[in-house]
Amino acid sequence: MEDLKVQLKVNEMLKQMEHLKQQTDAKIKSSYQQLKDKETELHLKAIKILKIEKDFKDREAEIFDKKDQISKMEMQTQSREAQIQSKDKSIRELEDQANSLKQKLKDISEASSCLPFTNSTEIHTISLPGIDPFVVPCNSSVSGSGWTVIHRRNNVYFNRIFNDYKLGFGDLRKNFFLGMEKIHQMTLLQPHELYIQLQHVNGETSYARYDDFKVGSEKEKYELISLGKYSGTAADSLAHLNVNFFLWDLDNAGDKEVDSEDEDRDAWWCRYLQEK
């Protein structure tokens, strides 16, 4: 009887142990499955992390490439800006040249003396208020540029009637007198200098220069109104300021020939002069 009780107790304990084993196995199996699931999850997460890292590196490479492109574009932009600035400068210079040329052409077309023609030694047309445009010879070889030649006399006798001296006569490339009316209008319009060059028989030259040359009107008998300050190597032959161009009555001089004895009175101060 006693053995039966022991056997029953052993069986009961075996059942409990079996049950405990089953529970333990179940828990182990469950834990193992959970561990497998965690491993799978971790693996998936690792794959995801690797993908993220790859994407990040790709993004970094893309960003670096974009930065490189931006840097190149900035350099291109700077280069183009420099080119634009250079072209703008060239355009401004061309515009300045064009404006300067336009102004020069305008000055030439509206020239009232030889000043706009700079170094020219040719014959040019000038315009003055009150009279028609007329041609004058310019000279830049004697005393700089911009001089208007108003009288040249070598070996030609200049006994002329008053009207000739008023309007001018002769060959502008040889011996001539520009005309007192033109000289009056020129000196009336703007300040002028007077440069007289004399060539002597021995070939030597001398000059007289006056810094404020002005001639009066016909009503004023073309009076030598102003000369200004004298400088030069020739004698001051024009010291007699405020004298008339002709020493006889202009009202009766229209058809009168200049007498050879009056040669010194005959426009004596107009010989070999140039005006600026």
PDB file of C-alpha atoms in Angstrom:
ATOM      1  CA  MET A   1       0.000   0.000   0.000  1.00  0.00           C
ATOM      2  CA  GLU A   2       2.806   2.180   0.910  1.00  0.00           C
ATOM      3  CA  ASP A   3       4.574   1.458  -2.399  1.00  0.00           C
ATOM      4  CA  LEU A   4       1.439   2.357  -4.294  1.00  0.00           C
ATOM      5  CA  LYS A   5       1.350   5.763  -2.689  1.00  0.00           C
ATOM      6  CA  VAL A   6       4.974   6.328  -3.556  1.00  0.00           C
ATOM      7  CA  GLN A   7       4.372   5.286  -7.124  1.00  0.00           C
ATOM      8  CA  LEU A   8       1.410   7.600  -7.423  1.00  0.00           C
ATOM      9  CA  LYS A   9       3.426  10.431  -6.020  1.00  0.00           C
ATOM     10  CA  VAL A  10       6.262   9.712  -8.416  1.00  0.00           C
ATOM     11  CA  ASN A  11       3.850   9.632 -11.322  1.00  0.00           C
ATOM     12  CA  GLU A  12       2.376  12.884 -10.179  1.00  0.00           C
ATOM     13  CA  MET A  13       5.798  14.435 -10.001  1.00  0.00           C
ATOM     14  CA  LEU A  14       6.677  13.048 -13.433  1.00  0.00           C
ATOM     15  CA  LYS A  15       3.518  14.590 -14.838  1.00  0.00           C
ATOM     16  CA  GLN A  16       4.377  17.893 -13.251  1.00  0.00           C
ATOM     17  CA  MET A  17       7.898  17.704 -14.589  1.00  0.00           C
ATOM     18  CA  GLU A  18       6.583  16.817 -18.027  1.00  0.00           C
ATOM     19  CA  HIS A  19       4.173  19.683 -17.854  1.00  0.00           C
ATOM     20  CA  LEU A  20       6.962  21.986 -16.666  1.00  0.00           C
ATOM     21  CA  LYS A  21       9.174  20.696 -19.473  1.00  0.00           C
ATOM     22  CA  GLN A  22       6.441  21.351 -22.001  1.00  0.00           C
ATOM     23  CA  GLN A  23       5.977  24.844 -20.611  1.00  0.00           C
ATOM     24  CA  THR A  24       9.730  25.409 -20.663  1.00  0.00           C
ATOM     25  CA  ASP A  25      10.001  24.047 -24.195  1.00  0.00           C
ATOM     26  CA  ALA A  26       7.134  26.263 -25.241  1.00  0.00           C
ATOM     27  CA  LYS A  27       8.757  29.276 -23.649  1.00  0.00           C
ATOM     28  CA  ILE A  28      12.109  28.389 -25.197  1.00  0.00           C
ATOM     29  CA  LYS A  29      10.433  27.913 -28.572  1.00  0.00           C
ATOM     30  CA  SER A  30       8.586  31.181 -28.142  1.00  0.00           C
ATOM     31  CA  SER A  31      11.755  32.959 -27.059  1.00  0.00           C
ATOM     32  CA  TYR A  32      13.653  31.418 -29.942  1.00  0.00           C
ATOM     33  CA  GLN A  33      10.977  32.558 -32.360  1.00  0.00           C
ATOM     34  CA  GLN A  34      11.024  35.992 -30.825  1.00  0.00           C
ATOM     35  CA  LEU A  35      14.801  35.980 -31.113  1.00  0.00           C
ATOM     36  CA  LYS A  36      14.518  34.894 -34.748  1.00  0.00           C
ATOM     37  CA  ASP A  37      11.967  37.618 -35.323  1.00  0.00           C
ATOM     38  CA  LYS A  38      14.270  40.132 -33.651  1.00  0.00           C
ATOM     39  CA  GLU A  39      17.174  38.911 -35.740  1.00  0.00           C
ATOM     40  CA  THR A  40      15.059  39.223 -38.856  1.00  0.00           C
ATOM     41  CA  GLU A  41      13.912  42.661 -37.751  1.00  0.00           C
ATOM     42  CA  LEU A  42      17.488  43.671 -36.958  1.00  0.00           C
ATOM     43  CA  HIS A  43      18.621  42.307 -40.295  1.00  0.00           C
ATOM     44  CA  LEU A  44      15.911  44.241 -42.076  1.00  0.00           C
ATOM     45  CA  LYS A  45      16.814  47.329 -40.096  1.00  0.00           C
ATOM     46  CA  ALA A  46      20.483  46.778 -40.900  1.00  0.00           C
ATOM     47  CA  ILE A  47      19.581  46.483 -44.572  1.00  0.00           C
ATOM     48  CA  LYS A  48      17.484  49.631 -44.244  1.00  0.00           C
ATOM     49  CA  ILE A  49      20.351  51.407 -42.486  1.00  0.00           C
ATOM     50  CA  LEU A  50      22.742  50.311 -45.210  1.00  0.00           C
ATOM     51  CA  LYS A  51      20.284  51.563 -47.795  1.00  0.00           C
ATOM     52  CA  ILE A  52      19.940  54.836 -45.905  1.00  0.00           C
ATOM     53  CA  GLU A  53      23.716  55.106 -45.685  1.00  0.00           C
ATOM     54  CA  LYS A  54      23.982  54.377 -49.392  1.00  0.00           C
ATOM     55  CA  ASP A  55      21.274  56.938 -50.133  1.00  0.00           C
ATOM     56  CA  PHE A  56      23.070  59.403 -47.870  1.00  0.00           C
ATOM     57  CA  LYS A  57      26.362  58.800 -49.655  1.00  0.00           C
ATOM     58  CA  ASP A  58      24.579  59.107 -52.986  1.00  0.00           C
ATOM     59  CA  ARG A  59      23.030  62.350 -51.760  1.00  0.00           C
ATOM     60  CA  GLU A  60      26.420  63.535 -50.565  1.00  0.00           C
ATOM     61  CA  ALA A  61      27.920  62.699 -53.949  1.00  0.00           C
ATOM     62  CA  GLU A  62      25.003  64.438 -55.644  1.00  0.00           C
ATOM     63  CA  ILE A  63      25.387  67.458 -53.356  1.00  0.00           C
ATOM     64  CA  PHE A  64      29.130  67.532 -54.043  1.00  0.00           C
ATOM     65  CA  ASP A  65      28.417  67.283 -57.756  1.00  0.00           C
ATOM     66  CA  LYS A  66      25.836  70.069 -57.463  1.00  0.00           C
ATOM     67  CA  LYS A  67      28.303  72.174 -55.495  1.00  0.00           C
ATOM     68  CA  ASP A  68      30.908  71.531 -58.175  1.00  0.00           C
ATOM     69  CA  GLN A  69      28.381  72.489 -60.844  1.00  0.00           C
ATOM     70  CA  ILE A  70      27.418  75.592 -58.860  1.00  0.00           C
ATOM     71  CA  SER A  71      31.096  76.491 -58.428  1.00  0.00           C
ATOM     72  CA  LYS A  72      31.668  76.077 -62.167  1.00  0.00           C
ATOM     73  CA  MET A  73      28.535  78.088 -62.906  1.00  0.00           C
ATOM     74  CA  GLU A  74      29.717  80.810 -60.512  1.00  0.00           C
ATOM     75  CA  MET A  75      33.082  80.858 -62.270  1.00  0.00           C
ATOM     76  CA  GLN A  76      31.306  80.992 -65.630  1.00  0.00           C
ATOM     77  CA  THR A  77      29.059  83.745 -64.288  1.00  0.00           C
ATOM     78  CA  GLN A  78      32.069  85.702 -63.045  1.00  0.00           C
ATOM     79  CA  SER A  79      33.785  85.153 -66.376  1.00  0.00           C
ATOM     80  CA  ARG A  80      30.674  86.286 -68.237  1.00  0.00           C
ATOM     81  CA  GLU A  81      30.294  89.262 -65.913  1.00  0.00           C
ATOM     82  CA  ALA A  82      33.919  90.151 -66.621  1.00  0.00           C
ATOM     83  CA  GLN A  83      33.225  89.742 -70.348  1.00  0.00           C
ATOM     84  CA  ILE A  84      30.074  91.836 -70.011  1.00  0.00           C
ATOM     85  CA  GLN A  85      31.990  94.515 -68.109  1.00  0.00           C
ATOM     86  CA  SER A  86      34.720  94.412 -70.731  1.00  0.00           C
ATOM     87  CA  LYS A  87      32.144  94.637 -73.515  1.00  0.00           C
ATOM     88  CA  ASP A  88      30.299  97.388 -71.637  1.00  0.00           C
ATOM     89  CA  LYS A  89      33.594  99.247 -71.353  1.00  0.00           C
ATOM     90  CA  SER A  90      34.250  98.692 -75.054  1.00  0.00           C
ATOM     91  CA  ILE A  91      30.711  99.851 -75.846  1.00  0.00           C
ATOM     92  CA  ARG A  92      31.180 102.952 -73.686  1.00  0.00           C
ATOM     93  CA  GLU A  93      34.506 103.640 -75.363  1.00  0.00           C
ATOM     94  CA  LEU A  94      32.911 103.172 -78.792  1.00  0.00           C
ATOM     95  CA  GLU A  95      30.015 105.400 -77.727  1.00  0.00           C
ATOM     96  CA  ASP A  96      32.499 108.003 -76.485  1.00  0.00           C
ATOM     97  CA  GLN A  97      34.403 107.726 -79.758  1.00  0.00           C
ATOM     98  CA  ALA A  98      31.146 107.948 -81.715  1.00  0.00           C
ATOM     99  CA  ASN A  99      30.002 110.940 -79.647  1.00  0.00           C
ATOM    100  CA  SER A 100      33.419 112.515 -80.028  1.00  0.00           C
ATOM    101  CA  LEU A 101      33.292 111.879 -83.767  1.00  0.00           C
ATOM    102  CA  LYS A 102      29.742 113.243 -83.944  1.00  0.00           C
ATOM    103  CA  GLN A 103      30.823 116.303 -81.996  1.00  0.00           C
ATOM    104  CA  LYS A 104      33.869 116.664 -84.207  1.00  0.00           C
ATOM    105  CA  LEU A 105      31.719 116.355 -87.331  1.00  0.00           C
ATOM    106  CA  LYS A 106      29.280 118.835 -85.821  1.00  0.00           C
ATOM    107  CA  ASP A 107      32.128 121.179 -84.924  1.00  0.00           C
ATOM    108  CA  ILE A 108      33.497 120.826 -88.435  1.00  0.00           C
ATOM    109  CA  SER A 109      30.090 121.352 -90.039  1.00  0.00           C
ATOM    110  CA  GLU A 110      29.510 124.367 -87.778  1.00  0.00           C
ATOM    111  CA  ALA A 111      33.131 125.530 -87.759  1.00  0.00           C
ATOM    112  CA  SER A 112      33.630 129.267 -87.385  1.00  0.00           C
ATOM    113  CA  SER A 113      37.434 129.035 -87.600  1.00  0.00           C
ATOM    114  CA  CYS A 114      40.175 126.469 -88.274  1.00  0.00           C
ATOM    115  CA  LEU A 115      40.246 125.268 -84.654  1.00  0.00           C
ATOM    116  CA  PRO A 116      38.060 122.162 -85.277  1.00  0.00           C
ATOM    117  CA  PHE A 117      40.334 121.087 -88.138  1.00  0.00           C
ATOM    118  CA  THR A 118      43.291 120.570 -85.744  1.00  0.00           C
ATOM    119  CA  ASN A 119      46.430 119.784 -87.763  1.00  0.00           C
ATOM    120  CA  SER A 120      44.996 120.541 -91.175  1.00  0.00           C
ATOM    121  CA  THR A 121      46.834 122.640 -93.735  1.00  0.00           C
ATOM    122  CA  GLU A 122      43.998 122.398 -96.254  1.00  0.00           C
ATOM    123  CA  ILE A 123      41.215 124.748 -97.298  1.00  0.00           C
ATOM    124  CA  HIS A 124      37.975 124.382 -95.324  1.00  0.00           C
ATOM    125  CA  THR A 125      34.534 125.953 -95.195  1.00  0.00           C
ATOM    126  CA  ILE A 126      33.524 127.947 -92.126  1.00  0.00           C
ATOM    127  CA  SER A 127      30.224 129.574 -91.178  1.00  0.00           C
ATOM    128  CA  LEU A 128      29.641 132.851 -89.360  1.00  0.00           C
ATOM    129  CA  PRO A 129      26.428 134.620 -88.351  1.00  0.00           C
ATOM    130  CA  GLY A 130      25.342 137.343 -90.720  1.00  0.00           C
ATOM    131  CA  ILE A 131      27.255 136.204 -93.805  1.00  0.00           C
ATOM    132  CA  ASP A 132      27.266 133.226 -96.148  1.00  0.00           C
ATOM    133  CA  PRO A 133      29.673 130.323 -95.473  1.00  0.00           C
ATOM    134  CA  PHE A 134      33.069 130.823 -97.065  1.00  0.00           C
ATOM    135  CA  VAL A 135      36.353 128.949 -97.497  1.00  0.00           C
ATOM    136  CA  VAL A 136      39.569 129.674 -95.646  1.00  0.00           C
ATOM    137  CA  PRO A 137      43.055 128.135 -95.716  1.00  0.00           C
ATOM    138  CA  CYS A 138      44.158 126.567 -92.418  1.00  0.00           C
ATOM    139  CA  ASN A 139      47.745 126.337 -91.232  1.00  0.00           C
ATOM    140  CA  SER A 140      49.252 124.158 -88.510  1.00  0.00           C
ATOM    141  CA  SER A 141      52.894 124.307 -89.602  1.00  0.00           C
ATOM    142  CA  VAL A 142      53.905 127.743 -88.304  1.00  0.00           C
ATOM    143  CA  SER A 143      52.776 128.052 -84.685  1.00  0.00           C
ATOM    144  CA  GLY A 144      50.649 125.036 -83.808  1.00  0.00           C
ATOM    145  CA  SER A 145      47.235 123.917 -85.009  1.00  0.00           C
ATOM    146  CA  GLY A 146      44.016 125.836 -85.516  1.00  0.00           C
ATOM    147  CA  TRP A 147      45.289 128.936 -87.312  1.00  0.00           C
ATOM    148  CA  THR A 148      43.182 130.563 -90.029  1.00  0.00           C
ATOM    149  CA  VAL A 149      45.278 132.276 -92.694  1.00  0.00           C
ATOM    150  CA  ILE A 150      43.688 135.602 -93.595  1.00  0.00           C
ATOM    151  CA  HIS A 151      46.421 137.133 -95.760  1.00  0.00           C
ATOM    152  CA  ARG A 152      49.399 135.957 -97.783  1.00  0.00           C
ATOM    153  CA  ARG A 153      51.513 138.239 -99.961  1.00  0.00           C
ATOM    154  CA  ASN A 154      54.761 137.352-101.634  1.00  0.00           C
ATOM    155  CA  ASN A 155      55.563 139.264-104.813  1.00  0.00           C
ATOM    156  CA  VAL A 156      52.101 140.386-105.958  1.00  0.00           C
ATOM    157  CA  TYR A 157      51.187 144.077-105.956  1.00  0.00           C
ATOM    158  CA  PHE A 158      48.097 144.622-103.802  1.00  0.00           C
ATOM    159  CA  ASN A 159      46.859 147.984-105.131  1.00  0.00           C
ATOM    160  CA  ARG A 160      43.110 147.329-105.020  1.00  0.00           C
ATOM    161  CA  ILE A 161      39.841 149.182-104.686  1.00  0.00           C
ATOM    162  CA  PHE A 162      38.111 149.278-101.323  1.00  0.00           C
ATOM    163  CA  ASN A 163      35.447 146.742-102.308  1.00  0.00           C
ATOM    164  CA  ASP A 164      38.159 144.154-103.037  1.00  0.00           C
ATOM    165  CA  TYR A 165      39.577 144.574 -99.558  1.00  0.00           C
ATOM    166  CA  LYS A 166      36.106 144.429 -98.083  1.00  0.00           C
ATOM    167  CA  LEU A 167      35.114 141.167 -99.793  1.00  0.00           C
ATOM    168  CA  GLY A 168      38.530 139.605-100.299  1.00  0.00           C
ATOM    169  CA  PHE A 169      40.525 138.648-103.377  1.00  0.00           C
ATOM    170  CA  GLY A 170      43.281 136.399-104.712  1.00  0.00           C
ATOM    171  CA  ASP A 171      44.116 132.687-104.755  1.00  0.00           C
ATOM    172  CA  LEU A 172      43.787 131.095-101.319  1.00  0.00           C
ATOM    173  CA  ARG A 173      46.665 128.736-102.102  1.00  0.00           C
ATOM    174  CA  LYS A 174      48.955 131.560-103.193  1.00  0.00           C
ATOM    175  CA  ASN A 175      48.565 135.329-102.709  1.00  0.00           C
ATOM    176  CA  PHE A 176      45.269 136.548-101.291  1.00  0.00           C
ATOM    177  CA  PHE A 177      43.454 138.711 -98.795  1.00  0.00           C
ATOM    178  CA  LEU A 178      40.473 137.105 -97.035  1.00  0.00           C
ATOM    179  CA  GLY A 179      38.375 140.261 -96.778  1.00  0.00           C
ATOM    180  CA  MET A 180      37.814 142.753 -93.971  1.00  0.00           C
ATOM    181  CA  GLU A 181      34.127 141.916 -93.552  1.00  0.00           C
ATOM    182  CA  LYS A 182      34.957 138.264 -92.951  1.00  0.00           C
ATOM    183  CA  ILE A 183      37.778 139.167 -90.567  1.00  0.00           C
ATOM    184  CA  HIS A 184      35.443 141.521 -88.710  1.00  0.00           C
ATOM    185  CA  GLN A 185      32.766 138.826 -88.348  1.00  0.00           C
ATOM    186  CA  MET A 186      35.347 136.262 -87.216  1.00  0.00           C
ATOM    187  CA  THR A 187      36.820 138.492 -84.521  1.00  0.00           C
ATOM    188  CA  LEU A 188      33.364 139.663 -83.493  1.00  0.00           C
ATOM    189  CA  LEU A 189      32.106 136.116 -82.911  1.00  0.00           C
ATOM    190  CA  GLN A 190      34.878 134.898 -80.621  1.00  0.00           C
ATOM    191  CA  PRO A 191      38.295 135.904 -79.247  1.00  0.00           C
ATOM    192  CA  HIS A 192      41.188 135.598 -81.688  1.00  0.00           C
ATOM    193  CA  GLU A 193      44.935 135.867 -81.675  1.00  0.00           C
ATOM    194  CA  LEU A 194      46.910 137.458 -84.488  1.00  0.00           C
ATOM    195  CA  TYR A 195      50.145 135.902 -85.740  1.00  0.00           C
ATOM    196  CA  ILE A 196      52.195 137.764 -88.348  1.00  0.00           C
ATOM    197  CA  GLN A 197      55.062 135.943 -90.036  1.00  0.00           C
ATOM    198  CA  LEU A 198      57.598 137.884 -92.085  1.00  0.00           C
ATOM    199  CA  GLN A 199      60.084 136.272 -94.433  1.00  0.00           C
ATOM    200  CA  HIS A 200      63.094 138.425 -95.233  1.00  0.00           C
ATOM    201  CA  VAL A 201      65.116 138.562 -98.425  1.00  0.00           C
ATOM    202  CA  ASN A 202      67.883 136.494 -96.850  1.00  0.00           C
ATOM    203  CA  GLY A 203      65.385 133.719 -96.095  1.00  0.00           C
ATOM    204  CA  GLU A 204      65.197 134.371 -92.375  1.00  0.00           C
ATOM    205  CA  THR A 205      61.797 134.736 -90.715  1.00  0.00           C
ATOM    206  CA  SER A 206      60.463 136.753 -87.804  1.00  0.00           C
ATOM    207  CA  TYR A 207      57.054 136.995 -86.218  1.00  0.00           C
ATOM    208  CA  ALA A 208      54.771 139.182 -84.150  1.00  0.00           C
ATOM    209  CA  ARG A 209      51.997 137.739 -82.039  1.00  0.00           C
ATOM    210  CA  TYR A 210      49.053 139.524 -80.404  1.00  0.00           C
ATOM    211  CA  ASP A 211      46.734 137.750 -77.980  1.00  0.00           C
ATOM    212  CA  ASP A 212      43.502 139.750 -78.495  1.00  0.00           C
ATOM    213  CA  PHE A 213      42.879 140.673 -82.132  1.00  0.00           C
ATOM    214  CA  LYS A 214      39.611 142.396 -83.019  1.00  0.00           C
ATOM    215  CA  VAL A 215      38.534 144.421 -86.047  1.00  0.00           C
ATOM    216  CA  GLY A 216      35.577 146.794 -86.163  1.00  0.00           C
ATOM    217  CA  SER A 217      32.708 146.857 -88.658  1.00  0.00           C
ATOM    218  CA  GLU A 218      32.427 148.652 -91.986  1.00  0.00           C
ATOM    219  CA  LYS A 219      30.656 151.501 -90.217  1.00  0.00           C
ATOM    220  CA  GLU A 220      33.678 151.705 -87.950  1.00  0.00           C
ATOM    221  CA  LYS A 221      35.904 151.727 -91.068  1.00  0.00           C
ATOM    222  CA  TYR A 222      37.228 148.322 -90.011  1.00  0.00           C
ATOM    223  CA  GLU A 223      39.068 149.937 -87.159  1.00  0.00           C
ATOM    224  CA  LEU A 224      41.777 147.925 -85.403  1.00  0.00           C
ATOM    225  CA  ILE A 225      39.884 147.815 -82.107  1.00  0.00           C
ATOM    226  CA  SER A 226      42.091 145.481 -80.115  1.00  0.00           C
ATOM    227  CA  LEU A 227      45.464 143.761 -80.325  1.00  0.00           C
ATOM    228  CA  GLY A 228      46.169 142.650 -76.792  1.00  0.00           C
ATOM    229  CA  LYS A 229      49.628 141.745 -75.598  1.00  0.00           C
ATOM    230  CA  TYR A 230      52.517 141.628 -78.074  1.00  0.00           C
ATOM    231  CA  SER A 231      55.232 138.979 -78.244  1.00  0.00           C
ATOM    232  CA  GLY A 232      57.633 137.966 -80.987  1.00  0.00           C
ATOM    233  CA  THR A 233      60.876 138.614 -82.830  1.00  0.00           C
ATOM    234  CA  ALA A 234      59.602 141.176 -85.336  1.00  0.00           C
ATOM    235  CA  ALA A 235      58.985 144.827 -84.600  1.00  0.00           C
ATOM    236  CA  ASP A 236      55.656 145.779 -83.042  1.00  0.00           C
ATOM    237  CA  SER A 237      54.335 147.213 -86.310  1.00  0.00           C
ATOM    238  CA  LEU A 238      50.720 147.290 -85.122  1.00  0.00           C
ATOM    239  CA  ALA A 239      51.342 149.569 -82.156  1.00  0.00           C
ATOM    240  CA  HIS A 240      49.017 152.164 -83.708  1.00  0.00           C
ATOM    241  CA  LEU A 241      45.839 150.831 -82.168  1.00  0.00           C
ATOM    242  CA  ASN A 242      42.403 152.205 -83.109  1.00  0.00           C
ATOM    243  CA  VAL A 243      43.448 153.190 -86.637  1.00  0.00           C
ATOM    244  CA  ASN A 244      41.195 152.495 -89.597  1.00  0.00           C
ATOM    245  CA  PHE A 245      41.994 149.824 -92.115  1.00  0.00           C
ATOM    246  CA  PHE A 246      41.969 152.447 -94.892  1.00  0.00           C
ATOM    247  CA  LEU A 247      43.226 155.920 -94.231  1.00  0.00           C
ATOM    248  CA  TRP A 248      40.890 157.624 -96.684  1.00  0.00           C
ATOM    249  CA  ASP A 249      37.167 158.253 -96.504  1.00  0.00           C
ATOM    250  CA  LEU A 250      35.421 154.901 -96.972  1.00  0.00           C
ATOM    251  CA  ASP A 251      32.377 156.612 -98.463  1.00  0.00           C
ATOM    252  CA  ASN A 252      34.461 157.640-101.496  1.00  0.00           C
ATOM    253  CA  ALA A 253      36.695 154.611-101.688  1.00  0.00           C
ATOM    254  CA  GLY A 254      34.409 152.256-103.554  1.00  0.00           C
ATOM    255  CA  ASP A 255      36.094 152.692-106.936  1.00  0.00           C
ATOM    256  CA  LYS A 256      39.340 154.350-105.921  1.00  0.00           C
ATOM    257  CA  GLU A 257      42.609 152.626-106.742  1.00  0.00           C
ATOM    258  CA  VAL A 258      45.242 152.638-104.025  1.00  0.00           C
ATOM    259  CA  ASP A 259      48.032 154.955-105.059  1.00  0.00           C
ATOM    260  CA  SER A 260      51.446 153.323-105.036  1.00  0.00           C
ATOM    261  CA  GLU A 261      52.753 156.165-102.907  1.00  0.00           C
ATOM    262  CA  ASP A 262      50.144 155.223-100.282  1.00  0.00           C
ATOM    263  CA  GLU A 263      51.324 151.633-100.045  1.00  0.00           C
ATOM    264  CA  ASP A 264      52.234 151.989 -96.362  1.00  0.00           C
ATOM    265  CA  ARG A 265      48.762 153.315 -95.657  1.00  0.00           C
ATOM    266  CA  ASP A 266      47.278 150.544 -97.737  1.00  0.00           C
ATOM    267  CA  ALA A 267      46.510 147.851 -95.193  1.00  0.00           C
ATOM    268  CA  TRP A 268      50.127 147.898 -94.064  1.00  0.00           C
ATOM    269  CA  TRP A 269      49.338 145.867 -90.946  1.00  0.00           C
ATOM    270  CA  CYS A 270      47.787 143.004 -92.924  1.00  0.00           C
ATOM    271  CA  ARG A 271      50.983 141.704 -94.525  1.00  0.00           C
ATOM    272  CA  TYR A 272      51.937 138.099 -93.868  1.00  0.00           C
ATOM    273  CA  LEU A 273      49.492 137.664 -91.041  1.00  0.00           C
ATOM    274  CA  GLN A 274      47.679 134.683 -89.720  1.00  0.00           C
ATOM    275  CA  GLU A 275      44.810 134.698 -87.382  1.00  0.00           C
ATOM    276  CA  LYS A 276      43.701 132.225 -84.780  1.00  0.00           C
TER     277      LYS A 276
END
